[in-house]
PDB file of C-alpha atoms in Angstrom:
ATOM      1  CA  MET A   1      23.017 -72.709 -18.129  1.00  0.00           C
ATOM      2  CA  HIS A   2      25.126 -70.025 -16.407  1.00  0.00           C
ATOM      3  CA  ILE A   3      23.466 -68.405 -13.252  1.00  0.00           C
ATOM      4  CA  GLY A   4      24.931 -65.204 -11.904  1.00  0.00           C
ATOM      5  CA  GLU A   5      25.226 -64.757  -8.120  1.00  0.00           C
ATOM      6  CA  GLY A   6      24.091 -61.627  -6.431  1.00  0.00           C
ATOM      7  CA  LEU A   7      23.556 -58.459  -8.501  1.00  0.00           C
ATOM      8  CA  VAL A   8      25.475 -58.290 -11.597  1.00  0.00           C
ATOM      9  CA  PRO A   9      26.174 -54.618 -13.037  1.00  0.00           C
ATOM     10  CA  TYR A  10      24.642 -54.292 -16.495  1.00  0.00           C
ATOM     11  CA  GLU A  11      28.030 -53.271 -17.992  1.00  0.00           C
ATOM     12  CA  GLU A  12      29.641 -56.393 -16.636  1.00  0.00           C
ATOM     13  CA  ALA A  13      26.865 -58.568 -17.870  1.00  0.00           C
ATOM     14  CA  TRP A  14      27.245 -56.962 -21.437  1.00  0.00           C
ATOM     15  CA  GLU A  15      30.900 -57.687 -21.524  1.00  0.00           C
ATOM     16  CA  GLU A  16      30.179 -61.355 -20.559  1.00  0.00           C
ATOM     17  CA  GLN A  17      27.552 -61.587 -23.452  1.00  0.00           C
ATOM     18  CA  GLN A  18      30.071 -60.431 -25.841  1.00  0.00           C
ATOM     19  CA  ARG A  19      32.807 -62.827 -24.699  1.00  0.00           C
ATOM     20  CA  LEU A  20      30.345 -65.686 -24.862  1.00  0.00           C
ATOM     21  CA  HIS A  21      29.029 -64.561 -28.090  1.00  0.00           C
ATOM     22  CA  ALA A  22      32.377 -64.800 -29.727  1.00  0.00           C
ATOM     23  CA  LEU A  23      33.074 -68.108 -28.284  1.00  0.00           C
ATOM     24  CA  ARG A  24      29.647 -69.506 -29.474  1.00  0.00           C
ATOM     25  CA  LEU A  25      30.225 -67.968 -32.992  1.00  0.00           C
ATOM     26  CA  ALA A  26      33.556 -69.998 -32.943  1.00  0.00           C
ATOM     27  CA  ASP A  27      31.859 -73.272 -31.843  1.00  0.00           C
ATOM     28  CA  GLU A  28      34.052 -73.143 -28.733  1.00  0.00           C
ATOM     29  CA  ILE A  29      31.143 -73.369 -26.281  1.00  0.00           C
ATOM     30  CA  PRO A  30      27.496 -74.733 -26.527  1.00  0.00           C
ATOM     31  CA  ASP A  31      24.377 -72.696 -26.408  1.00  0.00           C
ATOM     32  CA  THR A  32      24.569 -70.706 -23.024  1.00  0.00           C
ATOM     33  CA  VAL A  33      22.030 -68.690 -20.954  1.00  0.00           C
ATOM     34  CA  LEU A  34      23.101 -66.226 -18.491  1.00  0.00           C
ATOM     35  CA  LEU A  35      20.409 -65.915 -15.657  1.00  0.00           C
ATOM     36  CA  LEU A  36      20.906 -63.051 -13.205  1.00  0.00           C
ATOM     37  CA  GLU A  37      19.727 -59.888 -11.503  1.00  0.00           C
ATOM     38  CA  HIS A  38      20.864 -56.395 -12.089  1.00  0.00           C
ATOM     39  CA  PRO A  39      21.259 -53.257  -9.842  1.00  0.00           C
ATOM     40  CA  PRO A  40      18.655 -50.698 -10.782  1.00  0.00           C
ATOM     41  CA  VAL A  41      19.276 -49.568 -14.440  1.00  0.00           C
ATOM     42  CA  PHE A  42      17.282 -48.143 -17.327  1.00  0.00           C
ATOM     43  CA  THR A  43      18.139 -49.398 -20.763  1.00  0.00           C
ATOM     44  CA  ALA A  44      17.109 -47.861 -24.022  1.00  0.00           C
ATOM     45  CA  GLY A  45      16.895 -50.115 -27.201  1.00  0.00           C
ATOM     46  CA  LYS A  46      16.922 -48.872 -30.749  1.00  0.00           C
ATOM     47  CA  ARG A  47      13.305 -47.736 -30.837  1.00  0.00           C
ATOM     48  CA  THR A  48      13.229 -45.851 -27.754  1.00  0.00           C
ATOM     49  CA  LYS A  49      11.653 -42.307 -28.028  1.00  0.00           C
ATOM     50  CA  PRO A  50      13.038 -39.504 -25.755  1.00  0.00           C
ATOM     51  CA  GLU A  51       9.596 -38.988 -24.249  1.00  0.00           C
ATOM     52  CA  ASP A  52       9.666 -42.614 -22.991  1.00  0.00           C
ATOM     53  CA  LEU A  53      12.718 -42.227 -20.986  1.00  0.00           C
ATOM     54  CA  PRO A  54      12.767 -41.603 -17.150  1.00  0.00           C
ATOM     55  CA  LEU A  55      10.997 -38.787 -15.827  1.00  0.00           C
ATOM     56  CA  ASP A  56      13.861 -37.847 -13.622  1.00  0.00           C
ATOM     57  CA  ASP A  57      17.761 -37.682 -13.692  1.00  0.00           C
ATOM     58  CA  THR A  58      18.136 -41.454 -13.516  1.00  0.00           C
ATOM     59  CA  PRO A  59      21.014 -42.673 -15.864  1.00  0.00           C
ATOM     60  CA  VAL A  60      20.182 -44.491 -18.999  1.00  0.00           C
ATOM     61  CA  VAL A  61      22.262 -46.966 -20.650  1.00  0.00           C
ATOM     62  CA  THR A  62      21.733 -47.289 -24.428  1.00  0.00           C
ATOM     63  CA  VAL A  63      21.919 -50.694 -25.858  1.00  0.00           C
ATOM     64  CA  ASN A  64      22.077 -52.418 -29.286  1.00  0.00           C
ATOM     65  CA  ARG A  65      19.119 -54.689 -28.821  1.00  0.00           C
ATOM     66  CA  GLY A  66      15.678 -54.263 -30.507  1.00  0.00           C
ATOM     67  CA  GLY A  67      12.641 -52.915 -28.541  1.00  0.00           C
ATOM     68  CA  GLU A  68      12.323 -49.723 -26.444  1.00  0.00           C
ATOM     69  CA  GLY A  69      13.115 -48.493 -22.953  1.00  0.00           C
ATOM     70  CA  THR A  70      12.830 -50.714 -20.010  1.00  0.00           C
ATOM     71  CA  TRP A  71      14.020 -51.080 -16.392  1.00  0.00           C
ATOM     72  CA  HIS A  72      16.013 -53.800 -14.889  1.00  0.00           C
ATOM     73  CA  GLY A  73      16.711 -54.183 -11.196  1.00  0.00           C
ATOM     74  CA  PRO A  74      16.453 -56.466  -7.981  1.00  0.00           C
ATOM     75  CA  GLY A  75      13.442 -58.810  -7.991  1.00  0.00           C
ATOM     76  CA  GLN A  76      13.538 -59.206 -11.831  1.00  0.00           C
ATOM     77  CA  LEU A  77      14.993 -62.265 -13.504  1.00  0.00           C
ATOM     78  CA  VAL A  78      17.013 -61.358 -16.528  1.00  0.00           C
ATOM     79  CA  GLY A  79      17.948 -63.938 -18.995  1.00  0.00           C
ATOM     80  CA  TYR A  80      20.531 -63.555 -21.920  1.00  0.00           C
ATOM     81  CA  PRO A  81      20.511 -66.676 -24.204  1.00  0.00           C
ATOM     82  CA  ILE A  82      23.721 -66.852 -26.270  1.00  0.00           C
ATOM     83  CA  VAL A  83      22.193 -69.315 -28.831  1.00  0.00           C
ATOM     84  CA  LYS A  84      23.411 -70.257 -32.516  1.00  0.00           C
ATOM     85  CA  LEU A  85      20.280 -70.136 -34.640  1.00  0.00           C
ATOM     86  CA  PRO A  86      19.826 -72.604 -37.523  1.00  0.00           C
ATOM     87  CA  GLU A  87      19.550 -71.779 -41.188  1.00  0.00           C
ATOM     88  CA  PRO A  88      17.361 -70.476 -42.532  1.00  0.00           C
ATOM     89  CA  MET A  89      17.424 -68.047 -39.625  1.00  0.00           C
ATOM     90  CA  ASP A  90      14.026 -67.250 -38.123  1.00  0.00           C
ATOM     91  CA  VAL A  91      14.186 -64.489 -35.519  1.00  0.00           C
ATOM     92  CA  VAL A  92      10.470 -64.396 -35.084  1.00  0.00           C
ATOM     93  CA  ALA A  93      10.350 -68.111 -34.220  1.00  0.00           C
ATOM     94  CA  TYR A  94      13.098 -67.715 -31.692  1.00  0.00           C
ATOM     95  CA  VAL A  95      11.344 -64.897 -30.003  1.00  0.00           C
ATOM     96  CA  ARG A  96       8.163 -66.941 -29.732  1.00  0.00           C
ATOM     97  CA  ARG A  97      10.288 -69.821 -28.131  1.00  0.00           C
ATOM     98  CA  LEU A  98      11.416 -67.543 -25.511  1.00  0.00           C
ATOM     99  CA  GLU A  99       7.812 -66.324 -24.913  1.00  0.00           C
ATOM    100  CA  GLU A 100       6.810 -70.014 -24.774  1.00  0.00           C
ATOM    101  CA  ALA A 101       9.368 -70.804 -22.041  1.00  0.00           C
ATOM    102  CA  LEU A 102       8.210 -67.836 -19.881  1.00  0.00           C
ATOM    103  CA  ILE A 103       4.430 -68.636 -20.426  1.00  0.00           C
ATOM    104  CA  ARG A 104       5.242 -72.321 -19.210  1.00  0.00           C
ATOM    105  CA  ALA A 105       7.154 -71.034 -16.364  1.00  0.00           C
ATOM    106  CA  CYS A 106       4.391 -68.659 -15.190  1.00  0.00           C
ATOM    107  CA  GLY A 107       1.906 -71.454 -15.621  1.00  0.00           C
ATOM    108  CA  ASP A 108       4.019 -73.479 -13.175  1.00  0.00           C
ATOM    109  CA  PHE A 109       2.998 -70.751 -10.683  1.00  0.00           C
ATOM    110  CA  SER A 110      -0.597 -71.083 -11.854  1.00  0.00           C
ATOM    111  CA  VAL A 111      -0.478 -67.657 -13.437  1.00  0.00           C
ATOM    112  CA  GLY A 112      -2.254 -67.807 -16.784  1.00  0.00           C
ATOM    113  CA  THR A 113      -0.303 -65.629 -19.411  1.00  0.00           C
ATOM    114  CA  SER A 114      -0.610 -65.066 -22.985  1.00  0.00           C
ATOM    115  CA  ARG A 115       0.929 -63.463 -26.078  1.00  0.00           C
ATOM    116  CA  VAL A 116      -0.813 -60.261 -27.309  1.00  0.00           C
ATOM    117  CA  GLU A 117      -1.312 -59.567 -31.037  1.00  0.00           C
ATOM    118  CA  GLY A 118       1.215 -57.237 -32.305  1.00  0.00           C
ATOM    119  CA  ARG A 119       3.208 -57.031 -29.133  1.00  0.00           C
ATOM    120  CA  SER A 120       6.274 -59.078 -27.959  1.00  0.00           C
ATOM    121  CA  GLY A 121       6.507 -60.404 -24.434  1.00  0.00           C
ATOM    122  CA  VAL A 122       4.343 -62.279 -21.926  1.00  0.00           C
ATOM    123  CA  TRP A 123       1.098 -60.903 -20.694  1.00  0.00           C
ATOM    124  CA  VAL A 124      -1.660 -61.258 -18.160  1.00  0.00           C
ATOM    125  CA  LEU A 125      -4.856 -60.249 -20.008  1.00  0.00           C
ATOM    126  CA  GLY A 126      -7.201 -57.637 -18.470  1.00  0.00           C
ATOM    127  CA  ALA A 127     -10.676 -58.868 -17.341  1.00  0.00           C
ATOM    128  CA  ASP A 128     -13.293 -58.787 -20.005  1.00  0.00           C
ATOM    129  CA  LEU A 129     -15.596 -55.820 -19.760  1.00  0.00           C
ATOM    130  CA  PRO A 130     -19.311 -56.616 -19.957  1.00  0.00           C
ATOM    131  CA  ASP A 131     -21.120 -55.099 -23.022  1.00  0.00           C
ATOM    132  CA  ALA A 132     -17.760 -53.510 -24.262  1.00  0.00           C
ATOM    133  CA  VAL A 133     -17.723 -52.557 -27.803  1.00  0.00           C
ATOM    134  CA  PRO A 134     -14.194 -52.747 -29.312  1.00  0.00           C
ATOM    135  CA  ASP A 135     -12.886 -49.296 -30.543  1.00  0.00           C
ATOM    136  CA  PRO A 136     -11.818 -49.827 -34.226  1.00  0.00           C
ATOM    137  CA  ALA A 137      -9.370 -46.902 -33.864  1.00  0.00           C
ATOM    138  CA  LYS A 138      -7.424 -48.974 -31.508  1.00  0.00           C
ATOM    139  CA  GLN A 139      -7.341 -52.263 -33.387  1.00  0.00           C
ATOM    140  CA  ILE A 140      -4.173 -53.286 -34.978  1.00  0.00           C
ATOM    141  CA  ASP A 141      -3.943 -53.760 -38.735  1.00  0.00           C
ATOM    142  CA  ILE A 142      -1.725 -56.895 -38.813  1.00  0.00           C
ATOM    143  CA  GLY A 143      -0.929 -56.289 -42.476  1.00  0.00           C
ATOM    144  CA  LYS A 144       0.973 -53.097 -41.658  1.00  0.00           C
ATOM    145  CA  LEU A 145       2.869 -54.372 -38.630  1.00  0.00           C
ATOM    146  CA  THR A 146       6.624 -54.287 -38.226  1.00  0.00           C
ATOM    147  CA  LEU A 147       8.108 -56.357 -35.485  1.00  0.00           C
ATOM    148  CA  ARG A 148      10.054 -54.287 -32.933  1.00  0.00           C
ATOM    149  CA  LEU A 149      13.145 -56.383 -32.903  1.00  0.00           C
ATOM    150  CA  GLY A 150      15.631 -53.808 -34.372  1.00  0.00           C
ATOM    151  CA  LEU A 151      15.102 -55.390 -37.799  1.00  0.00           C
ATOM    152  CA  PRO A 152      12.342 -54.339 -40.300  1.00  0.00           C
ATOM    153  CA  LEU A 153      10.883 -57.807 -40.710  1.00  0.00           C
ATOM    154  CA  GLY A 154       7.824 -56.453 -42.454  1.00  0.00           C
ATOM    155  CA  ILE A 155       4.449 -58.332 -42.402  1.00  0.00           C
ATOM    156  CA  ASP A 156       4.447 -61.511 -40.464  1.00  0.00           C
ATOM    157  CA  PRO A 157       1.056 -63.292 -40.141  1.00  0.00           C
ATOM    158  CA  ARG A 158       2.313 -65.392 -37.248  1.00  0.00           C
ATOM    159  CA  LEU A 159       1.573 -62.269 -34.969  1.00  0.00           C
ATOM    160  CA  ALA A 160      -1.940 -63.157 -35.160  1.00  0.00           C
ATOM    161  CA  GLY A 161      -3.973 -66.402 -34.929  1.00  0.00           C
ATOM    162  CA  PRO A 162      -4.829 -68.773 -32.080  1.00  0.00           C
ATOM    163  CA  GLU A 163      -1.500 -68.288 -30.197  1.00  0.00           C
ATOM    164  CA  TYR A 164      -2.172 -64.706 -29.835  1.00  0.00           C
ATOM    165  CA  ALA A 165      -4.768 -62.889 -27.933  1.00  0.00           C
ATOM    166  CA  PRO A 166      -6.469 -60.104 -29.938  1.00  0.00           C
ATOM    167  CA  SER A 167      -5.137 -56.554 -29.434  1.00  0.00           C
ATOM    168  CA  ASN A 168      -7.022 -54.787 -26.622  1.00  0.00           C
ATOM    169  CA  ALA A 169      -9.261 -52.357 -28.355  1.00  0.00           C
ATOM    170  CA  GLY A 170     -11.170 -51.510 -25.163  1.00  0.00           C
ATOM    171  CA  GLN A 171     -12.921 -54.816 -24.915  1.00  0.00           C
ATOM    172  CA  ARG A 172     -11.097 -55.672 -21.577  1.00  0.00           C
ATOM    173  CA  GLY A 173      -9.342 -53.886 -18.849  1.00  0.00           C
ATOM    174  CA  ASP A 174      -5.652 -53.150 -18.850  1.00  0.00           C
ATOM    175  CA  ASP A 175      -3.367 -55.938 -19.779  1.00  0.00           C
ATOM    176  CA  ARG A 176      -0.237 -56.290 -17.488  1.00  0.00           C
ATOM    177  CA  LYS A 177       3.005 -57.190 -18.957  1.00  0.00           C
ATOM    178  CA  LEU A 178       4.920 -59.800 -16.736  1.00  0.00           C
ATOM    179  CA  ALA A 179       7.886 -60.249 -19.155  1.00  0.00           C
ATOM    180  CA  ALA A 180       9.644 -58.094 -21.665  1.00  0.00           C
ATOM    181  CA  ILE A 181      11.602 -59.399 -24.622  1.00  0.00           C
ATOM    182  CA  GLY A 182      14.352 -57.594 -26.688  1.00  0.00           C
ATOM    183  CA  VAL A 183      16.884 -59.490 -28.855  1.00  0.00           C
ATOM    184  CA  ARG A 184      19.842 -58.953 -31.151  1.00  0.00           C
ATOM    185  CA  VAL A 185      21.076 -61.460 -33.606  1.00  0.00           C
ATOM    186  CA  ALA A 186      24.721 -60.991 -34.862  1.00  0.00           C
ATOM    187  CA  ARG A 187      26.176 -63.391 -37.397  1.00  0.00           C
ATOM    188  CA  GLY A 188      23.420 -65.880 -36.405  1.00  0.00           C
ATOM    189  CA  VAL A 189      24.149 -65.908 -32.592  1.00  0.00           C
ATOM    190  CA  THR A 190      21.726 -64.263 -30.300  1.00  0.00           C
ATOM    191  CA  MET A 191      22.344 -61.699 -27.579  1.00  0.00           C
ATOM    192  CA  HIS A 192      20.228 -59.880 -24.872  1.00  0.00           C
ATOM    193  CA  GLY A 193      16.860 -61.564 -24.149  1.00  0.00           C
ATOM    194  CA  PHE A 194      14.134 -61.242 -21.671  1.00  0.00           C
ATOM    195  CA  ALA A 195      13.238 -59.956 -18.259  1.00  0.00           C
ATOM    196  CA  LEU A 196      10.619 -61.525 -15.981  1.00  0.00           C
ATOM    197  CA  ASN A 197       9.192 -59.649 -13.101  1.00  0.00           C
ATOM    198  CA  CYS A 198       9.191 -61.674  -9.863  1.00  0.00           C
ATOM    199  CA  ASN A 199       9.098 -59.319  -6.963  1.00  0.00           C
ATOM    200  CA  PRO A 200      10.575 -56.040  -7.981  1.00  0.00           C
ATOM    201  CA  ASP A 201       9.758 -52.610  -6.448  1.00  0.00           C
ATOM    202  CA  MET A 202       7.138 -51.706  -9.163  1.00  0.00           C
ATOM    203  CA  THR A 203       7.458 -48.018  -8.444  1.00  0.00           C
ATOM    204  CA  TRP A 204      10.465 -48.067 -10.764  1.00  0.00           C
ATOM    205  CA  PHE A 205       8.131 -48.521 -13.738  1.00  0.00           C
ATOM    206  CA  ASP A 206       6.419 -45.239 -12.862  1.00  0.00           C
ATOM    207  CA  ARG A 207       9.376 -43.391 -14.097  1.00  0.00           C
ATOM    208  CA  ILE A 208       9.289 -44.551 -17.695  1.00  0.00           C
ATOM    209  CA  ILE A 209       6.910 -45.636 -20.339  1.00  0.00           C
ATOM    210  CA  PRO A 210       7.865 -49.257 -20.311  1.00  0.00           C
ATOM    211  CA  CYS A 211       8.567 -50.545 -23.886  1.00  0.00           C
ATOM    212  CA  GLY A 212       6.842 -47.335 -25.085  1.00  0.00           C
ATOM    213  CA  ILE A 213       3.447 -48.799 -24.299  1.00  0.00           C
ATOM    214  CA  ARG A 214       0.907 -46.369 -22.866  1.00  0.00           C
ATOM    215  CA  ASP A 215      -2.255 -48.243 -23.043  1.00  0.00           C
ATOM    216  CA  ALA A 216      -1.282 -51.252 -20.777  1.00  0.00           C
ATOM    217  CA  GLY A 217       0.260 -51.897 -17.365  1.00  0.00           C
ATOM    218  CA  VAL A 218       3.081 -53.801 -15.848  1.00  0.00           C
ATOM    219  CA  GLY A 219       2.751 -56.681 -13.452  1.00  0.00           C
ATOM    220  CA  SER A 220       4.746 -59.374 -11.520  1.00  0.00           C
ATOM    221  CA  LEU A 221       4.458 -62.887 -10.281  1.00  0.00           C
ATOM    222  CA  SER A 222       4.136 -61.352  -6.787  1.00  0.00           C
ATOM    223  CA  THR A 223       1.357 -58.859  -7.642  1.00  0.00           C
ATOM    224  CA  GLU A 224      -0.656 -61.486  -9.539  1.00  0.00           C
ATOM    225  CA  LEU A 225      -0.346 -64.083  -6.792  1.00  0.00           C
ATOM    226  CA  GLY A 226      -0.559 -61.751  -3.790  1.00  0.00           C
ATOM    227  CA  ARG A 227       2.428 -63.155  -2.246  1.00  0.00           C
ATOM    228  CA  ASP A 228       6.139 -62.700  -2.334  1.00  0.00           C
ATOM    229  CA  VAL A 229       7.646 -64.612  -5.225  1.00  0.00           C
ATOM    230  CA  PRO A 230      11.621 -64.206  -4.953  1.00  0.00           C
ATOM    231  CA  VAL A 231      13.878 -64.489  -8.040  1.00  0.00           C
ATOM    232  CA  ALA A 232      15.540 -67.591  -6.391  1.00  0.00           C
ATOM    233  CA  GLU A 233      12.148 -69.436  -6.432  1.00  0.00           C
ATOM    234  CA  VAL A 234      11.710 -68.651 -10.187  1.00  0.00           C
ATOM    235  CA  VAL A 235      15.133 -69.593 -11.532  1.00  0.00           C
ATOM    236  CA  PRO A 236      15.043 -73.350 -11.580  1.00  0.00           C
ATOM    237  CA  LEU A 237      11.488 -73.250 -13.409  1.00  0.00           C
ATOM    238  CA  VAL A 238      12.704 -70.864 -15.977  1.00  0.00           C
ATOM    239  CA  GLU A 239      15.849 -72.763 -16.409  1.00  0.00           C
ATOM    240  CA  ARG A 240      13.977 -76.072 -17.080  1.00  0.00           C
ATOM    241  CA  ARG A 241      11.442 -74.386 -19.449  1.00  0.00           C
ATOM    242  CA  LEU A 242      14.252 -72.553 -21.557  1.00  0.00           C
ATOM    243  CA  ALA A 243      15.892 -75.932 -21.854  1.00  0.00           C
ATOM    244  CA  GLU A 244      12.810 -77.520 -23.066  1.00  0.00           C
ATOM    245  CA  VAL A 245      12.013 -74.988 -25.730  1.00  0.00           C
ATOM    246  CA  LEU A 246      15.620 -74.407 -26.922  1.00  0.00           C
ATOM    247  CA  ALA A 247      16.061 -78.084 -27.313  1.00  0.00           C
ATOM    248  CA  GLU A 248      13.459 -78.040 -29.879  1.00  0.00           C
ATOM    249  CA  LEU A 249      15.501 -75.801 -32.241  1.00  0.00           C
ATOM    250  CA  PRO A 250      17.188 -77.655 -35.071  1.00  0.00           C
ATOM    251  CA  GLU A 251      20.925 -78.073 -34.866  1.00  0.00           C
ATOM    252  CA  PRO A 252      22.752 -75.298 -36.595  1.00  0.00           C
ATOM    253  CA  ALA A 253      25.386 -76.249 -39.247  1.00  0.00           C
ATOM    254  CA  ALA A 254      28.937 -76.635 -37.717  1.00  0.00           C
ATOM    255  CA  GLY A 255      31.449 -73.937 -38.574  1.00  0.00           C
ATOM    256  CA  ARG A 256      28.754 -71.332 -39.436  1.00  0.00           C
TER     257      ARG A 256
END
């Protein structure tokens, strides 16, 4: 694991990712994870819509990851795993491993989180609403779903089932997204990654439509626990949980 010190400008971290990506591709370094914080910046993935961008003149950096627009800044732990995936390459399984690491790390703080059917990331589910009747118009047809990873992966039944909470069709209050995930895989090696809200200024999210999602909210470990949870407190737990789940990946073939 490589952990940045202080706030790392987004462009500087992007250059470091590219450098490490080339080294990992050549098998000159092992799998590596950058863990850091950025100064305030909005980034736009491949699926970002113009109407989801900041509602003011805040600069936006366009990036080549999957997903939509999001904010990075102080109080948010950002992770960029540079990992060589084994063959046959399974991007969905990799994303689920990132989610699992963050779910476990949130659990270390006694914050219960979940996946949500049809949506990447890590979520705190809204409270069940008594006598609520789900709205069929808001339910996700899993058979028509395309993963938002920048790659048209088509139907994937693994986005449903026991590991995923049902999509919120009005049967519970607003879900809150604690961690966003957006990845890119180039020549079998991953880039970009995740952002976990620890104790950021949450008003930054009021300026955009985070990840293009209009029917849910955004949360942090601090808002969920009602106390300040700084990034420094979270880093060692995320580092340990990432090491656990990434160690479960099969070894890739050498020289690929």
